[in-house]
CSV table of C-alpha atoms in Angstrom, one decimal:
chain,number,residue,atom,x,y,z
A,1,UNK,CA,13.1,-10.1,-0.6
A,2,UNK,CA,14.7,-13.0,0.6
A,3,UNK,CA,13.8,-12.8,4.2
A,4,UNK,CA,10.1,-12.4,2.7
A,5,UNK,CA,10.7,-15.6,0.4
A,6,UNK,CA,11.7,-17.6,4.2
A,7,UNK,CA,9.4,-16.7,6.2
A,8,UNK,CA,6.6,-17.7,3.8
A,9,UNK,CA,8.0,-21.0,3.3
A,10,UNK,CA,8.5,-20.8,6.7
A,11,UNK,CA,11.7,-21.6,7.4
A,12,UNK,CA,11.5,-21.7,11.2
A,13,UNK,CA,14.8,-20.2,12.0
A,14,UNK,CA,17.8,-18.2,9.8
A,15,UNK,CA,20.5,-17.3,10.5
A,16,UNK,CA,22.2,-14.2,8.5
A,17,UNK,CA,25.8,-13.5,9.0
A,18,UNK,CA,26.7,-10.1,7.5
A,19,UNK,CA,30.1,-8.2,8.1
A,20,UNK,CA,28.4,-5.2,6.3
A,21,UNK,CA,25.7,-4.4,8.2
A,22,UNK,CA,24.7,-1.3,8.7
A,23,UNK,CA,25.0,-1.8,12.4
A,24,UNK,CA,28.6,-3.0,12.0
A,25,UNK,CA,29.5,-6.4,11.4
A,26,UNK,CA,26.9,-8.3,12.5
A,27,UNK,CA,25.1,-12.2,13.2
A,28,UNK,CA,21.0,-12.0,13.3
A,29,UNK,CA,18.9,-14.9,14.0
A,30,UNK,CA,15.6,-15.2,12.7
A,31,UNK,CA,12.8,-16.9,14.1
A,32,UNK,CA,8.7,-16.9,14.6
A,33,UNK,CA,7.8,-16.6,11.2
A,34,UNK,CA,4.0,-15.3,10.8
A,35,UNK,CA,2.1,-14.0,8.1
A,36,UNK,CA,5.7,-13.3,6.0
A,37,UNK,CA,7.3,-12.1,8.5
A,38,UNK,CA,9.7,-13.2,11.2
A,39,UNK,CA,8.4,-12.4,14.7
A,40,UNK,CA,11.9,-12.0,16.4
A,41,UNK,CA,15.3,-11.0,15.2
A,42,UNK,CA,18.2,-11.3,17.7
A,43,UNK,CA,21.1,-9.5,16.3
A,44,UNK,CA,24.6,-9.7,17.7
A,45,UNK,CA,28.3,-7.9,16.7
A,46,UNK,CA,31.0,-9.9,15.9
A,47,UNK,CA,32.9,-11.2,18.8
A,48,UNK,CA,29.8,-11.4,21.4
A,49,UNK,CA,27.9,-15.0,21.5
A,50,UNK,CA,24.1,-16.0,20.2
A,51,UNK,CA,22.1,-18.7,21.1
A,52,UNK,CA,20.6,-20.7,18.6
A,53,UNK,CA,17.2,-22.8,19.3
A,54,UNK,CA,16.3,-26.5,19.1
A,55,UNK,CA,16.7,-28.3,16.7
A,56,UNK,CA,20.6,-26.7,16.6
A,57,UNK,CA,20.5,-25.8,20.7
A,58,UNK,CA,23.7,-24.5,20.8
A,59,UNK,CA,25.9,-21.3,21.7
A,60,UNK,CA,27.5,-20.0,18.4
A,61,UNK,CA,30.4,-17.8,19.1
A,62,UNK,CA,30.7,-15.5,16.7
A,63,UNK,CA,34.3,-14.0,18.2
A,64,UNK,CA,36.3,-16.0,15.0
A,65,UNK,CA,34.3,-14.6,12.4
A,66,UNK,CA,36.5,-12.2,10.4
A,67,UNK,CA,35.9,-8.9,10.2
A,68,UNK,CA,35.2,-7.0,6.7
A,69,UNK,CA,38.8,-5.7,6.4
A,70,UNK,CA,40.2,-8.9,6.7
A,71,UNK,CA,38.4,-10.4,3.8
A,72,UNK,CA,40.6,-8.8,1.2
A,73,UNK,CA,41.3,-10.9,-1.8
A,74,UNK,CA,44.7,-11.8,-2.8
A,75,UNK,CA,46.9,-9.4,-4.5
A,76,UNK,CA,46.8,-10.3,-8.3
A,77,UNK,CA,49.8,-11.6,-9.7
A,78,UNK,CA,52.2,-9.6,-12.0
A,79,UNK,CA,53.1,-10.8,-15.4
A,80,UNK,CA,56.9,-11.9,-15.4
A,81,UNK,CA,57.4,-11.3,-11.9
């Protein structure tokens, strides 16, 4: 729904950063919306590069992003200890 929502604003480009795709963890850019819909989706796995266009122009290296397993909250804390 919310890809839907931006491309009939249109939001020119997005830029979804999901370490539980289906695909892996993954970074997809959006862009060309039309009609609802985004003409082109460029996704990438964590650790390879994607280029994002004007007005950002720039490389975004995606080779820091953490992977699922690491995003494990903190242990909770045990009363008196």
């Amino acid at each position: 729904m919310k890809l839907w929502a931006y491309a009939h604003a249109p939001v020119p480009v997005r830029l979804l950063i999901d370490g539980f795709d289906q695909h892996g963890p993954t970074s997809t850019l959006f862009t060309g919306p039309q009609n609802g819909a985004y003409r082109h989706a460029d996704r990438v796995a964590f650790g390879e590069e994607l280029e994002l266009p004007q007005p950002f122009a720039l490389t975004l290296d995606t080779a820091g992003f953490p992977a699922p397993w690491a995003w494990r909250p903190p242990a909770p804390r045990r009363a008196g200890g």
